[in-house]
Structure formats: structure tokens, C-alpha cells
Short mmCIF file of C-alpha atoms (C1' of nucleotides) in Angstrom, two decimals:
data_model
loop_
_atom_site.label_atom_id
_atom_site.label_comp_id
_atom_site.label_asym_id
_atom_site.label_seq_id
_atom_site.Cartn_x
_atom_site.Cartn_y
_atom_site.Cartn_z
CA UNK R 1 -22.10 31.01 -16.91
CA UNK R 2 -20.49 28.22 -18.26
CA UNK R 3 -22.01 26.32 -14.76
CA UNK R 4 -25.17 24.06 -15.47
CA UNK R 5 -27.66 25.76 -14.45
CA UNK R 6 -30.09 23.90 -12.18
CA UNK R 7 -27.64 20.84 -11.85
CA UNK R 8 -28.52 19.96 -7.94
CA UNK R 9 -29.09 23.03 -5.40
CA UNK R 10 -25.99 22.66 -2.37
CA UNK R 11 -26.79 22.41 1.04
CA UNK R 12 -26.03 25.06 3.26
CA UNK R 13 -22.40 24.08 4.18
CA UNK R 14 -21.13 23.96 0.84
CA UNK R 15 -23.01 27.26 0.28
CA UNK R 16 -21.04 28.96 3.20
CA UNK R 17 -17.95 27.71 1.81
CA UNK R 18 -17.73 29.17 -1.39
CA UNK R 19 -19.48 32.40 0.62
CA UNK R 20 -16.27 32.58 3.19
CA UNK R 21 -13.84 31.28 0.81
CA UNK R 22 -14.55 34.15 -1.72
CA UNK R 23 -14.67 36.79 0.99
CA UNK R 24 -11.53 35.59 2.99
CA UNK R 25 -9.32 35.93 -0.66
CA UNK R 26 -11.69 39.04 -1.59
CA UNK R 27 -9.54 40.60 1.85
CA UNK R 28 -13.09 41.64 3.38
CA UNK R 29 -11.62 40.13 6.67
CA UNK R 30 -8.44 41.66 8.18
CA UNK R 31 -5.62 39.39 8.05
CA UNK R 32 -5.00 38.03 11.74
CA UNK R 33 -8.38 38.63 13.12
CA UNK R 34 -10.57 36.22 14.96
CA UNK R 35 -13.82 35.23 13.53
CA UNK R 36 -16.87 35.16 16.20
CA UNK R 37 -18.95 32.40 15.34
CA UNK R 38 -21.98 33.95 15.91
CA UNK R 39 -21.54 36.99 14.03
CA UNK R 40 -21.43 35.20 11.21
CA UNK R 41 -23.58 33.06 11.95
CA UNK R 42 -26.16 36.36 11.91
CA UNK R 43 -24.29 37.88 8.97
CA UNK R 44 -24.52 35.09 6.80
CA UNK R 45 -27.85 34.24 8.40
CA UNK R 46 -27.14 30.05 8.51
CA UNK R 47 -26.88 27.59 11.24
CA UNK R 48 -24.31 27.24 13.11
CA UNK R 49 -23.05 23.31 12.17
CA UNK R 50 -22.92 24.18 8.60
CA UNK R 51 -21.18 27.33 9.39
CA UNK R 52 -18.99 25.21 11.48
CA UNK R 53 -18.18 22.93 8.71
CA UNK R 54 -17.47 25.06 6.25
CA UNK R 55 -14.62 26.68 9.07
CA UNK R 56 -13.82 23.67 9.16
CA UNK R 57 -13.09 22.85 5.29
CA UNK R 58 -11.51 26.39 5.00
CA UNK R 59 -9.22 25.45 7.84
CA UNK R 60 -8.11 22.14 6.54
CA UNK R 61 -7.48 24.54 3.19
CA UNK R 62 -5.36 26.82 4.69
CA UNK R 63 -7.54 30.29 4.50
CA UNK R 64 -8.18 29.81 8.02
CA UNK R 65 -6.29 29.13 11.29
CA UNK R 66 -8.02 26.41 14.04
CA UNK R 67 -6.62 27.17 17.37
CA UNK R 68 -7.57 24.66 20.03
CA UNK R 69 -10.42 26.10 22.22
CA UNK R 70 -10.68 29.43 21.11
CA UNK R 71 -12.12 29.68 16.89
CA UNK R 72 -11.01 30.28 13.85
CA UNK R 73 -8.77 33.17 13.05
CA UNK R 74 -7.46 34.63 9.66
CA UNK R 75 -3.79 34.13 8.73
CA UNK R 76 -1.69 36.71 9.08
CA UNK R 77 0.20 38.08 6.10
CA UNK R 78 3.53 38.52 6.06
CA UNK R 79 5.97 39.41 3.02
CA UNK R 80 7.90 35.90 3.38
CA UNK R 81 5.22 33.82 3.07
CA UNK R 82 4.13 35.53 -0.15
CA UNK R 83 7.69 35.40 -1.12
CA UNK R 84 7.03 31.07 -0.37
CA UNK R 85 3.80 31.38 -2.23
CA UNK R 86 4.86 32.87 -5.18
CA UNK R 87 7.91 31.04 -5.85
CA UNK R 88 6.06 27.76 -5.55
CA UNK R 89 3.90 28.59 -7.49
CA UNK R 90 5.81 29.60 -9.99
CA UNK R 91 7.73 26.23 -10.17
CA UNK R 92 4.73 24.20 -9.95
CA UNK R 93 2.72 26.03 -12.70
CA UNK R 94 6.14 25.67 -15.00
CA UNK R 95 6.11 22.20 -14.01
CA UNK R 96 2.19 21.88 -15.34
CA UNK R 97 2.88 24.03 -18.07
CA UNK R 98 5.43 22.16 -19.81
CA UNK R 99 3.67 18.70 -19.72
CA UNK R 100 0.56 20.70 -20.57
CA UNK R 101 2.13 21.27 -23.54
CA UNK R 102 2.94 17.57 -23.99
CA UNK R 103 -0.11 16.09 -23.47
CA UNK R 104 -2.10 19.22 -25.10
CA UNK R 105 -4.74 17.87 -27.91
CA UNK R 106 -6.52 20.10 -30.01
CA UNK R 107 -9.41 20.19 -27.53
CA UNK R 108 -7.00 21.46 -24.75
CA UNK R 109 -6.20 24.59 -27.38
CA UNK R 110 -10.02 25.10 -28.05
CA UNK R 111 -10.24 25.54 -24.49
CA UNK R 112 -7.54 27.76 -23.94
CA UNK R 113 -8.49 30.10 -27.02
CA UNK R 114 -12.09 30.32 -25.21
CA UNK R 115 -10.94 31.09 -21.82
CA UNK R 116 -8.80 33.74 -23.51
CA UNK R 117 -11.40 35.07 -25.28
CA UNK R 118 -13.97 34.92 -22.29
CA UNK R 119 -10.47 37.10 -20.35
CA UNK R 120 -11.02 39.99 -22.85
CA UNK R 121 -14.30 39.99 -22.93
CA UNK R 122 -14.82 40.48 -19.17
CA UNK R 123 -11.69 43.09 -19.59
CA UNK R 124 -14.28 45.60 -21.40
CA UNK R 125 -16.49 45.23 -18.04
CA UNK R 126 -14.09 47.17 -15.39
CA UNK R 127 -16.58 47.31 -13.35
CA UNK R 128 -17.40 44.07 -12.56
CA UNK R 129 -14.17 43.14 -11.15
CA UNK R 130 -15.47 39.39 -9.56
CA UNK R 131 -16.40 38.38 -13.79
CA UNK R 132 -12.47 38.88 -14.21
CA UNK R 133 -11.41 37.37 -11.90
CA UNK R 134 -13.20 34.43 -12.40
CA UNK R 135 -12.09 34.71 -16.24
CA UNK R 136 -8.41 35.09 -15.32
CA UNK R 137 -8.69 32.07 -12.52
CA UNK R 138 -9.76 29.95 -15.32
CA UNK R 139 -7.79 30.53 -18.40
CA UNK R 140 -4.59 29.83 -16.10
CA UNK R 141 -6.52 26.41 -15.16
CA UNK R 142 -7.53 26.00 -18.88
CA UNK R 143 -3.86 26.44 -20.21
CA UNK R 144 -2.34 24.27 -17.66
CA UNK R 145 -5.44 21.37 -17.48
CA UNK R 146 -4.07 19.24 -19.72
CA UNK R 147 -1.16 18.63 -18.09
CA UNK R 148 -2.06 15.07 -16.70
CA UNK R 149 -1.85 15.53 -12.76
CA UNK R 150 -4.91 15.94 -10.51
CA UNK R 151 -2.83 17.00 -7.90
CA UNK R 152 -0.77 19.24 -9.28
CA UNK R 153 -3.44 21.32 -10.66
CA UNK R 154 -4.98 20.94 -6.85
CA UNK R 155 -2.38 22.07 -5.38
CA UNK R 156 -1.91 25.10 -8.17
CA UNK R 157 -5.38 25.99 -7.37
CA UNK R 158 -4.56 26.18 -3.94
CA UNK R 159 -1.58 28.66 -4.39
CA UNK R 160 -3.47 30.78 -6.75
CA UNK R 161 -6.13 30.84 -3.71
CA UNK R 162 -3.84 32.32 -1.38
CA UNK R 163 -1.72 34.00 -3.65
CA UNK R 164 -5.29 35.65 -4.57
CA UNK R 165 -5.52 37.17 -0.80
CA UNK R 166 -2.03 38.77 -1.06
CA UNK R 167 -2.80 40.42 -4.94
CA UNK R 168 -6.37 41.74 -3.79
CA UNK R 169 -4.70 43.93 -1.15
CA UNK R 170 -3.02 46.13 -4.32
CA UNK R 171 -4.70 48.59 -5.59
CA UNK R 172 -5.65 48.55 -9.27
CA UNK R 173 -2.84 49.34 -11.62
CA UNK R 174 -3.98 50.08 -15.63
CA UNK R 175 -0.30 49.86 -16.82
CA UNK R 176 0.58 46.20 -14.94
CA UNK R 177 -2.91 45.09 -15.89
CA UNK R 178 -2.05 46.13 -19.72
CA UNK R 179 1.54 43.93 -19.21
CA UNK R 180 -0.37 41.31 -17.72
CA UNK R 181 -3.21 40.94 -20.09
CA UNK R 182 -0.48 41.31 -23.36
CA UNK R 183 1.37 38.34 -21.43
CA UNK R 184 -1.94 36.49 -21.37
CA UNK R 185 -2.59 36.82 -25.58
CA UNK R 186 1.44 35.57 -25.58
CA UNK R 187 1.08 32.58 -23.26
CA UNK R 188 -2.39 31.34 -26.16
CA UNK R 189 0.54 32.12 -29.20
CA UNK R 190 3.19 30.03 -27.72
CA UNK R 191 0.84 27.19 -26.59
CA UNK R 192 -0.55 26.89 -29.98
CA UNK R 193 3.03 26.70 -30.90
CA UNK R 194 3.98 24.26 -28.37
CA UNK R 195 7.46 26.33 -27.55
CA UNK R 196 7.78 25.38 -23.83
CA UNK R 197 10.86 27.34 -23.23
CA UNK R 198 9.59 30.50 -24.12
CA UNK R 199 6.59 29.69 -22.41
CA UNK R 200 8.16 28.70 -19.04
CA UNK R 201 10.20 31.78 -18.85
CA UNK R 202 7.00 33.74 -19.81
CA UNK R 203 4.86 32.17 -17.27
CA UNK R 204 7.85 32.60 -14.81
CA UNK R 205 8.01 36.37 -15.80
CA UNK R 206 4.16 36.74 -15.42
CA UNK R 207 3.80 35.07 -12.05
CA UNK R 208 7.06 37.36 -11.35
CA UNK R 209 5.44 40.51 -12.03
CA UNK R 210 2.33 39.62 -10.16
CA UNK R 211 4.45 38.45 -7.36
CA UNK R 212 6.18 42.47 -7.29
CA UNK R 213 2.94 44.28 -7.57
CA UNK R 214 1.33 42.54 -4.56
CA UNK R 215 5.04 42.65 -2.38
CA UNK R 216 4.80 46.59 -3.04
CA UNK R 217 1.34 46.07 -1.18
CA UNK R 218 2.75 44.09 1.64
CA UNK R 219 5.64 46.61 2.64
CA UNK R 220 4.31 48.03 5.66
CA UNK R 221 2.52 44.76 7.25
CA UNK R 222 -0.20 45.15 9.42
CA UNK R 223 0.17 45.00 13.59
CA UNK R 224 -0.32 41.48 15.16
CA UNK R 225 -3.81 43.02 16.37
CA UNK R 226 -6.54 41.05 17.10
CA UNK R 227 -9.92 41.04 17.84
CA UNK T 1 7.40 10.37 22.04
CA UNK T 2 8.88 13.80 21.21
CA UNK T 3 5.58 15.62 21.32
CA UNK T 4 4.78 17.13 24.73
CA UNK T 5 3.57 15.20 27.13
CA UNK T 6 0.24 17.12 28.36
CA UNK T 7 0.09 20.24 26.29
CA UNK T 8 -3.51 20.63 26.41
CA UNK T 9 -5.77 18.13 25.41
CA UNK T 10 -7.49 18.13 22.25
CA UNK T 11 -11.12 18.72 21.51
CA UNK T 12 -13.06 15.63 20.67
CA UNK T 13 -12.97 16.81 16.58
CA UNK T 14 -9.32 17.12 16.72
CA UNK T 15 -8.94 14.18 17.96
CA UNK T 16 -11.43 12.24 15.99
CA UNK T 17 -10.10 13.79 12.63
CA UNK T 18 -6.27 12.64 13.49
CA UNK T 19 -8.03 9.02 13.93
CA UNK T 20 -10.10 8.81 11.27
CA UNK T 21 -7.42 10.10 9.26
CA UNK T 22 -5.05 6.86 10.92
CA UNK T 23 -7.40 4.63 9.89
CA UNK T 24 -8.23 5.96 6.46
CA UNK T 25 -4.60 5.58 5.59
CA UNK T 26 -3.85 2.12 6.85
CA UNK T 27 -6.85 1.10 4.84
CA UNK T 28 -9.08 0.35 7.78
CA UNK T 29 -12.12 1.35 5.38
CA UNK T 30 -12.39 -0.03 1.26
CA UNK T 31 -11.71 2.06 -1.27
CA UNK T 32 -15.38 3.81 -2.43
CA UNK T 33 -16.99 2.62 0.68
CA UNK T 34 -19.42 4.93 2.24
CA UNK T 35 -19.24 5.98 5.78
CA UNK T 36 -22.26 5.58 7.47
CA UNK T 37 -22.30 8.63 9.71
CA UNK T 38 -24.37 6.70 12.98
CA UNK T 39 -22.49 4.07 12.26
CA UNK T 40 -18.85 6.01 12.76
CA UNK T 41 -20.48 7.60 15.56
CA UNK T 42 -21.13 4.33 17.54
CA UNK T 43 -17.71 3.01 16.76
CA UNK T 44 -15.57 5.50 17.96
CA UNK T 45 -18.08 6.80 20.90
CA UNK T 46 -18.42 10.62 19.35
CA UNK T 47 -21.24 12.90 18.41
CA UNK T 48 -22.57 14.06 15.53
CA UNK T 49 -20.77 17.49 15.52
CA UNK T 50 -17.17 16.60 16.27
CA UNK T 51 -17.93 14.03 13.98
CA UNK T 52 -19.31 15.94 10.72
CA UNK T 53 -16.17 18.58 11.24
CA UNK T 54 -13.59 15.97 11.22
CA UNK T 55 -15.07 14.35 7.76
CA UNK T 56 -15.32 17.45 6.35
CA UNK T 57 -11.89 18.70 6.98
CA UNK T 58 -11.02 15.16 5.84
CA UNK T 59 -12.61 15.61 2.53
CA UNK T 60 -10.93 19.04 2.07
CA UNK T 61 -7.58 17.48 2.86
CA UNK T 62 -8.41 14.90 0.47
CA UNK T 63 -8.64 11.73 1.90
CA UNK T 64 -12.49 11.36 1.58
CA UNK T 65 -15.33 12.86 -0.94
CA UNK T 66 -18.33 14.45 0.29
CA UNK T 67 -21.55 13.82 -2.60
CA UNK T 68 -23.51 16.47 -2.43
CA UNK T 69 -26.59 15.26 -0.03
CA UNK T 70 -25.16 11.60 0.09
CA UNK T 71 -22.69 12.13 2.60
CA UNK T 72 -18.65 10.76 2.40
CA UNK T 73 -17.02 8.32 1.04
CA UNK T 74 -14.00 6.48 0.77
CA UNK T 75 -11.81 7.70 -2.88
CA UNK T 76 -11.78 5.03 -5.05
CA UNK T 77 -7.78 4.01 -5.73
CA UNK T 78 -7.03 3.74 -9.18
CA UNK T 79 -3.29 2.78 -10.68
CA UNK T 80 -3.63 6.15 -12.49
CA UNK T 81 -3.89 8.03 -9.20
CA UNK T 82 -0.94 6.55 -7.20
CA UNK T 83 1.54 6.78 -10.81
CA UNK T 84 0.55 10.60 -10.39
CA UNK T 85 1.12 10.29 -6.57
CA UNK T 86 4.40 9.37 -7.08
CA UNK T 87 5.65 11.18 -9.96
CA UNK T 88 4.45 14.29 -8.63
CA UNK T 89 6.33 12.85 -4.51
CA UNK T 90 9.42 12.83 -6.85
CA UNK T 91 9.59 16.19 -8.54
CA UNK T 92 8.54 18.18 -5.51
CA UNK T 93 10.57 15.94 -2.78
CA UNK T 94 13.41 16.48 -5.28
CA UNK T 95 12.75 20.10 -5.47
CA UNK T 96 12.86 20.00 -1.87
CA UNK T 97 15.74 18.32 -1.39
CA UNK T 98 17.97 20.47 -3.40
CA UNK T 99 16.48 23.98 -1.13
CA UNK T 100 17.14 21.55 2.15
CA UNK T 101 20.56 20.86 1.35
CA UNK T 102 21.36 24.93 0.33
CA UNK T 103 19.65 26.48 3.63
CA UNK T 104 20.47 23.34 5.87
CA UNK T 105 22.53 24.28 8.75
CA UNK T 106 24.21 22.11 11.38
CA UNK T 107 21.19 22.14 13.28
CA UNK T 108 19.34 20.66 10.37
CA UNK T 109 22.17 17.85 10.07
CA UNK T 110 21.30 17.15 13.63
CA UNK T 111 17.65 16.62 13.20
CA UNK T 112 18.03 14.39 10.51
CA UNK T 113 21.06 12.44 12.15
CA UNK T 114 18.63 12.27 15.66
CA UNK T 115 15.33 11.21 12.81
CA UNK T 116 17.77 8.95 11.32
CA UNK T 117 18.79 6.98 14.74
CA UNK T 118 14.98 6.86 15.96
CA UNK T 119 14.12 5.51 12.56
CA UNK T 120 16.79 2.80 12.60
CA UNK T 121 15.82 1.37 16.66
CA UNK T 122 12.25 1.48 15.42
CA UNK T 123 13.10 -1.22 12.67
CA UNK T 124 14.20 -3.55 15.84
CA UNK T 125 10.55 -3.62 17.02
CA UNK T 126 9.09 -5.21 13.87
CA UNK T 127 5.59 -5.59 15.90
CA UNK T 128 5.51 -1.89 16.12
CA UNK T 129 4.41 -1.02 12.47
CA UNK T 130 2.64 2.03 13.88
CA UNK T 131 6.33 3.09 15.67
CA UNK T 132 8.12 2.29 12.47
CA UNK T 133 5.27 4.43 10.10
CA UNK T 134 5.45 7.48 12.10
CA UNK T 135 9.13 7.45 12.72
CA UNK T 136 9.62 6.97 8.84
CA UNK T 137 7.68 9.62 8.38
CA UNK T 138 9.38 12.21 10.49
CA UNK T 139 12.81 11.19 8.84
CA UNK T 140 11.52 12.38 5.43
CA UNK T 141 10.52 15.32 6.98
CA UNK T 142 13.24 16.49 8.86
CA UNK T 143 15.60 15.40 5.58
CA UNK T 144 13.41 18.25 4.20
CA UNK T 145 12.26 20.42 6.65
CA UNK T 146 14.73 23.41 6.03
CA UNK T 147 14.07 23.57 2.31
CA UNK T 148 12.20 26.96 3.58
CA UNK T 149 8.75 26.54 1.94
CA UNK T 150 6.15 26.01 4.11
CA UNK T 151 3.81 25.67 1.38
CA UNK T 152 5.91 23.33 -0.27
CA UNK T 153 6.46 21.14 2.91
CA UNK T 154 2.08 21.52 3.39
CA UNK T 155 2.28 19.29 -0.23
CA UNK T 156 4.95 17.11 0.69
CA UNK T 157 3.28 15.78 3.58
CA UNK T 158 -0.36 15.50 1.72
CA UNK T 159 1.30 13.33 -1.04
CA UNK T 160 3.25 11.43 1.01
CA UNK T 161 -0.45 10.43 3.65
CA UNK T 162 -1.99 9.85 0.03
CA UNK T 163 1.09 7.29 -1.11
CA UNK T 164 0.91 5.90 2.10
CA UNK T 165 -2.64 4.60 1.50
CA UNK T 166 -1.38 2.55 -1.36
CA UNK T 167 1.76 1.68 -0.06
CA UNK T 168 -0.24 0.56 3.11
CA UNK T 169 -1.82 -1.54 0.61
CA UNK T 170 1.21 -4.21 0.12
CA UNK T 171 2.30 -6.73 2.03
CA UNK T 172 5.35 -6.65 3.98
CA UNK T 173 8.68 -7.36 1.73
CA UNK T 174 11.38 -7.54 3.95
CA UNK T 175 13.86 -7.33 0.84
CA UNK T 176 12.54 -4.42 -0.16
CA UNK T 177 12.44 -2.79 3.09
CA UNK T 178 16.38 -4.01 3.82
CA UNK T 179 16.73 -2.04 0.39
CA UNK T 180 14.69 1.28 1.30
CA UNK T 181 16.36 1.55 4.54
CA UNK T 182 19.73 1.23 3.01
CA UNK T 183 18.59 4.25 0.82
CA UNK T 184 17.96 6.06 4.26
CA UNK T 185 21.39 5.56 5.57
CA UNK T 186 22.63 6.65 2.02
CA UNK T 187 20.43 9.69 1.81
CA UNK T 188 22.14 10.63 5.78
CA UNK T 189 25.18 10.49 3.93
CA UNK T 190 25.00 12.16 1.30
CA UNK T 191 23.22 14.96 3.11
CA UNK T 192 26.27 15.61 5.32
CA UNK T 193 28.26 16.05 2.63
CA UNK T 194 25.82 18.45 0.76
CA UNK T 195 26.00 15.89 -2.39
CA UNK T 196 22.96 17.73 -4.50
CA UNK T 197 23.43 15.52 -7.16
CA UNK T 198 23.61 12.30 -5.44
CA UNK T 199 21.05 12.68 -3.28
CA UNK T 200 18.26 13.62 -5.61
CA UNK T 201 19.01 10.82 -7.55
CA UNK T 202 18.71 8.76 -4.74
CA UNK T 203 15.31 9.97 -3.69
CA UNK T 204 13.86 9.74 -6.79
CA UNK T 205 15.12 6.15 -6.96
CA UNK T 206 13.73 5.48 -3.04
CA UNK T 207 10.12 6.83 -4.07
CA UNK T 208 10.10 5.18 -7.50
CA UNK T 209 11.26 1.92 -5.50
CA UNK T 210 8.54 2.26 -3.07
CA UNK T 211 5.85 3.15 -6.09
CA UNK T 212 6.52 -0.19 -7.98
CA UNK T 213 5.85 -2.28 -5.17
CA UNK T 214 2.95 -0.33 -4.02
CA UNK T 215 1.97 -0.51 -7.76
CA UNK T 216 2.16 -3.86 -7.75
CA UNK T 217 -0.71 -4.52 -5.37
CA UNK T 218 -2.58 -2.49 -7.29
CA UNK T 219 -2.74 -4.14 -10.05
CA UNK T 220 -6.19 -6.55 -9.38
CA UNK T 221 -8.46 -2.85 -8.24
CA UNK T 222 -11.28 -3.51 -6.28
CA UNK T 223 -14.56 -3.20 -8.05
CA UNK T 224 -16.51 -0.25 -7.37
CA UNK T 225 -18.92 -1.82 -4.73
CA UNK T 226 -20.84 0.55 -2.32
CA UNK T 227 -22.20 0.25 1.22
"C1'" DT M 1 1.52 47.97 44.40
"C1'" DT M 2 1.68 43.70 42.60
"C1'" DG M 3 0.01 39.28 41.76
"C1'" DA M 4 -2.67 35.33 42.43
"C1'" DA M 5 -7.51 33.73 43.18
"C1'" DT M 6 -12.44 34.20 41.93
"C1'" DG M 7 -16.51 34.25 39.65
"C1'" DA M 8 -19.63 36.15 36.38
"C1'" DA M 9 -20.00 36.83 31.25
"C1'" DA M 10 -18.83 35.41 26.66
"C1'" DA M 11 -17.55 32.26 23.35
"C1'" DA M 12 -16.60 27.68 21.57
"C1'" DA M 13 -17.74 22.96 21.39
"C1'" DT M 14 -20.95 19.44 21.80
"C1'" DC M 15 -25.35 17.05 22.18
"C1'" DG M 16 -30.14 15.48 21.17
"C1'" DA M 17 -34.00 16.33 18.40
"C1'" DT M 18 -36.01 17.99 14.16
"C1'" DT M 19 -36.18 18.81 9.33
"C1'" DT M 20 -34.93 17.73 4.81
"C1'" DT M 21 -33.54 14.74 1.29
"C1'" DG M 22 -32.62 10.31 -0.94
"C1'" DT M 23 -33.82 5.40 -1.35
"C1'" DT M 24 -36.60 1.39 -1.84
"C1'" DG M 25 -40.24 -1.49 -3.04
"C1'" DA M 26 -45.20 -2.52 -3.54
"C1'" DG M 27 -48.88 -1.53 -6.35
"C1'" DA M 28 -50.91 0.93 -10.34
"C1'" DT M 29 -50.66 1.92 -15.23
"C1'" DG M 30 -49.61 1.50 -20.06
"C1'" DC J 1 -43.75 -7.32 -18.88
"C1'" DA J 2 -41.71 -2.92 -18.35
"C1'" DT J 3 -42.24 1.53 -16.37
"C1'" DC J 4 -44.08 4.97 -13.33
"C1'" DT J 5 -45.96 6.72 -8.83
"C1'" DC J 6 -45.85 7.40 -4.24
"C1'" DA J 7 -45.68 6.05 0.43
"C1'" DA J 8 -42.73 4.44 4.11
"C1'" DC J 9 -38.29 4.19 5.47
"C1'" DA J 10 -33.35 5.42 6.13
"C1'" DA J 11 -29.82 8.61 6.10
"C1'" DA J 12 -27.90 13.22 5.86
"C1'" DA J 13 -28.19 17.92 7.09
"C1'" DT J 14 -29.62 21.34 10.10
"C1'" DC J 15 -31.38 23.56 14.23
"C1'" DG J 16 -31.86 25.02 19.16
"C1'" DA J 17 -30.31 24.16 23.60
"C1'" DT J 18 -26.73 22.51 26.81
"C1'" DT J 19 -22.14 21.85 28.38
"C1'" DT J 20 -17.45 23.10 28.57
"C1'" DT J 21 -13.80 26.32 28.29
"C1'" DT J 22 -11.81 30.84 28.00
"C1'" DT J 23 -11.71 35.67 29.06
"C1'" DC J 24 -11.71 39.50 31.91
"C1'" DA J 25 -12.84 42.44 35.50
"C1'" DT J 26 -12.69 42.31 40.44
"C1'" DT J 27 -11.24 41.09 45.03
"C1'" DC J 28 -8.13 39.72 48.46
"C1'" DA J 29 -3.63 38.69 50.39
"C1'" DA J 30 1.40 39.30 50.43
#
DNA sequence: TTGAATGAAAAAATCGATTTTGTTGAGATG
DNA sequence: CATCTCAACAAAATCGATTTTTTCATTCAA
């Protein structure tokens, strides 16, 4: 929406990327299973060297596995590395938050208020589920871009990606989503008012509660299956 | 040395990727050049394929750009970058450092006393810089390496191939290197005797010594030339 | 009965050729 | 004289076919 829109068409590779990418943290693959090529190669219906780059990409990204001769496979998922994923993240994003707040002009708060606002609006839409999330991926970006660091918010991103894979396995909860989204409207009041304390340990608390949801999910881990 | 002998060979875009990615960080190529693909392709005897997949899973590690239907190219190096290189190498080596030194058992010790030695006989071979590099490198990993996060290690080691390329930059200050490897022996130290305290202040000193003399030939940037 | 050897079948990786897209410069146009 | 158009060219992206490697069912020997 907010994407120009006729900027430059992308070839096919970067296509397939954002294709696989979406599906991988969208859980339509089981975790642990190996890709055949030419399935989706058909499925998709692209070549195979762009399919084979964008593998490639997602591999060097870390929502794939390369093993040496034999394809790509999808990472397993197991409760300690969601335990790793969540913790970083919630450092790092404290990290960006509080020098967000720092650096934070008044364009970084017209920002935030709008990807808030865009948040609720897609809220009234339950039923388009992908709108949200896109909403929700980018009022955490908005509220921590002004923080200074390209690579911390790369990195973030990255987290978010794969902490992404582990939340989508849970089903949909209306009373966490409520605590969430009230923690949301909290995080805009207490950047406007630049109190970084409150907002770490509010951040910390959200990421927290996230973090508990999706572990509840991840209990009873799938077998090491394959195929 | 300590990596098995004949595990099983590569295939050709493994093995052109962990090139390429040599050479991009010892500054083989100029900062904003673009790669002409044929060109690559003559030079280090590969086809097209292996080729393509190793830049792309270059670009998504980040150590080239891909333009939409203009192929790759070398990232431009900026002062701004490697000061948010660097400050970001501190907080999360730091952060590291203080997990490694809770979880670290004597196993750990040994790995970093064993990193330590090998980095210390690889200063007696100044011709070796490639010895030296990759030795260095595994020392600050295994000072880190049971800090636990996976994830967290994944950054480490991204930051620390994008400092390099900077670092790589300077000319050789035997001074300053007499002075970092003192820090190394120190850092040993100090992580025997579990001195938290000590030994983050020390690493943050170590990478912020290492940033202002990488900083320092950074100072004149290149112009942003092409071909 | 087990276990190593074998050889088709399947899948991954690679290659060479084709298609598509971007670039450049000469000539036309205002 | 500046700008625009449009071939011809160069480079990137993609495709289809080939080569290499793995997998797996089967056979043969201990």
C-alpha cells in the first residue's frame, strides 16, 4: 500500500524470494522437511536457476538449511532455539529502542503514530490475517527506525523473521491479542514521552509474552521426520 | 588445520562463495565496483550457476548488493558504516562475553587457552597474514563460543567479516598490533578467572582500538566510481 | 541371516544457449 | 545547440539439457 506502485517489476528470483520467504515463516512447510527442487519448481511454476537462487538467499538468511549434495531442507524447531531467539531479540530491540528514543525527531513520531494507526485499522479486518501482520512487522520497525544502526535493525528484522515461524504455529488467541495490541497503544504514549525505562521494560514484557504464547505451541516438538 | 582433512569435498558454489567471500574481505575488489559476471567467471574458472548462487548468498549475507536487473556490486564503505560496525561489535561482543564467562566450563577455558596458543605461533610467521587472520578469528570465537546463543554468535561473526573489510583496509602497525595482542593475552586472563567486569572493559577497549585505526584509513573515501 | 556390492532411478548441481533487459551513441528533431 | 529516438550492442537473467551424486532396492557371498 504504502509500496510505489509501478516502481520497477523484479525478476523472477527476487519474486521467488519474497514467495518462499513468506511461506517458510507462514509454517506452510513442515519444519525439518526437505524441499524437492522440482516440485517447486512446478508449484511455483519458475525456472529452476532463479528458484535456485532464491534457496540460495533464504539459506544464507537462515530460513533454510544447505546440506552439501543433497538440497535444501527446513530448520527444525526446537523450544531452545526459540528460547535463543526470543531473548536476543529482546535485548537487541531494547538496545534499538532506547537510542530510538535518542535520536527520535518529530518525523520518527509521525511515523510511529501512522504505523499505529495503520495496526488498528487492519485489527477491524480479522480476516485478513497477512494485512496485520504486515501492519504489526512495521510499526515495531517504525518505532525502533530511528535508532541510528543499519545493522541492528537488520539483524532485528532477521529475529522477528524467525521468531515469526515459531508465533505462526499458535493458534489465535483474542485475549493475548487484546494484551498485545493495548501494549502496542502504550509503547506510541511512552515514545512520545521519551520515558525509555518504562519503555524497555514494556518492550521486554511484550516480546516476553509473545515469547510464552508461541513456547506453549512448541511443547510437544515434532519427530525428526523427513521427507 | 583443525578442520578435517577430506570430509567431502565441496560443490563448486560452496566453494566459490567461501572465495569470493576471501577476497571481498581483504579488499581484492573497490568499494562500489561492479562485478562483471563473465568476467568472475573467467577468473576463477566456474560457471554461470555456481557462480550466480554464490553472489547471491553473498548479497544476502551482506557483503555485496544485487540492483535489481544490473547485477552486484561491491558496498560502498562509508566512515558512518564501520562507526556503526563497531559500536554495534562492542555491545553485542560485550553481551557475549558476559553469557561466555557464566556458562563457560573448563572445556571452554581449554578452547580458548588451545585458540590462544595457535594465535600467538601464528604471529611468528609474519608472511602468513592469511594464518594470522583466520587464527585471530577463531580466538574471538572460541572466547565467545559458549555464551549459548547461536543467533547471537550468527551476528558476531557477520560484524566481525564486515569490520574486517575496513580493518583490512590499513596498513600494517606493528605498535598497534604488539598492543592488540597484549589485549589477547589479557582477555585469556581474565577469562580464567571469570573477571566479568574486567574483561568487558577490555573488549570494548580492543574493538574500539582496532576501530580508530581502521577509521583512520578511512578517512580520504574513495569516490563513487563504477565499472 | 546378515552385510557388502551393484546398478538402475531419482535428485541435485552444473553447463551452454537463449531470452530479456539495460546501455550507448549516431542521427533526427525541435 | 540541446534533447529525443531507436538501433546495435553488452550484460544480466533465465531456460532446457547434461553431468554428477545420492538413494534405494536387489543380488550375491560369507
Amino acid at each position: 500500500m504504502t509500496a510505489s506502485p509501478s516502481t520497477s517489476r523484479d525478476m523472477a528470483s527476487s519474486r521467488i524470494f519474497e514467495t518462499l520467504k513468506q511461506d517458510l515463516i507462514r509454517g506452510r512447510f513442515a519444519a525439518g522437511e526437505k524441499l524437492a527442487i522440482s516440485a517447486l519448481k512446478d508449484h511455483y511454476r519458475v525456472g529452476l536457476s532463479p528458484l535456485r537462487e532464491a534457496l540460495n538467499r533464504l539459506a544464507a538468511y537462515g530460513l533454510l538449511e544447505q546440506v552439501n549434495q543433497r538440497g535444501f531442507r527446513v530448520p527444525a524447531m526446537e523450544l531452545e532455539e526459540l528460547d535463543d531467539i526470543a531473548g536476543l531479540r529482546a535485548q537487541l530491540e531494547c538496545m534499538a529502542l532506547t537510542q530510538a528514543f535518542q535520536a527520535g525527531d518529530s518525523e520518527w513520531e509521525s511515523q510511529v503514530l501512522a504505523a499505529h494507526h495503520r495496526l488498528r485499522r487492519a485489527d477491524e479486518h480479522p480476516e485478513q490475517v497477512e494485512e496485520w501482520e504486515q501492519a504489526h512487522l512495521r510499526f515495531h520497525r517504525a518505532l525502533l527506525a530511528s535508532c541510528g544502526s543499519h545493522w541492528l535493525l537488520r539483524f532485528i528484522k532477521q529475529l522477528h523473521d524467525q521468531f515469526d515461524r515459531y508465533r505462526r504455529l499458535a493458534p489465535p488467541n483474542p485475549a493475548v491479542r487484546k494484551a498485545l495490541d493495548r501494549q502496542h497503544g502504550e509503547l506510541v504514549e511512552l515514545a512520545l514521552s521519551r520515558d525509555i525505562r518504562a519503555a524497555r521494560a514494556l518492550l521486554d514484557d511484550h516480546i516476553r509474552l509473545s515469547h510464552s504464547v508461541a513456547r506453549g505451541c512448541c511443547e510437544l516438538p515434532a519427530s525428526d521426520d523427513d521427507t
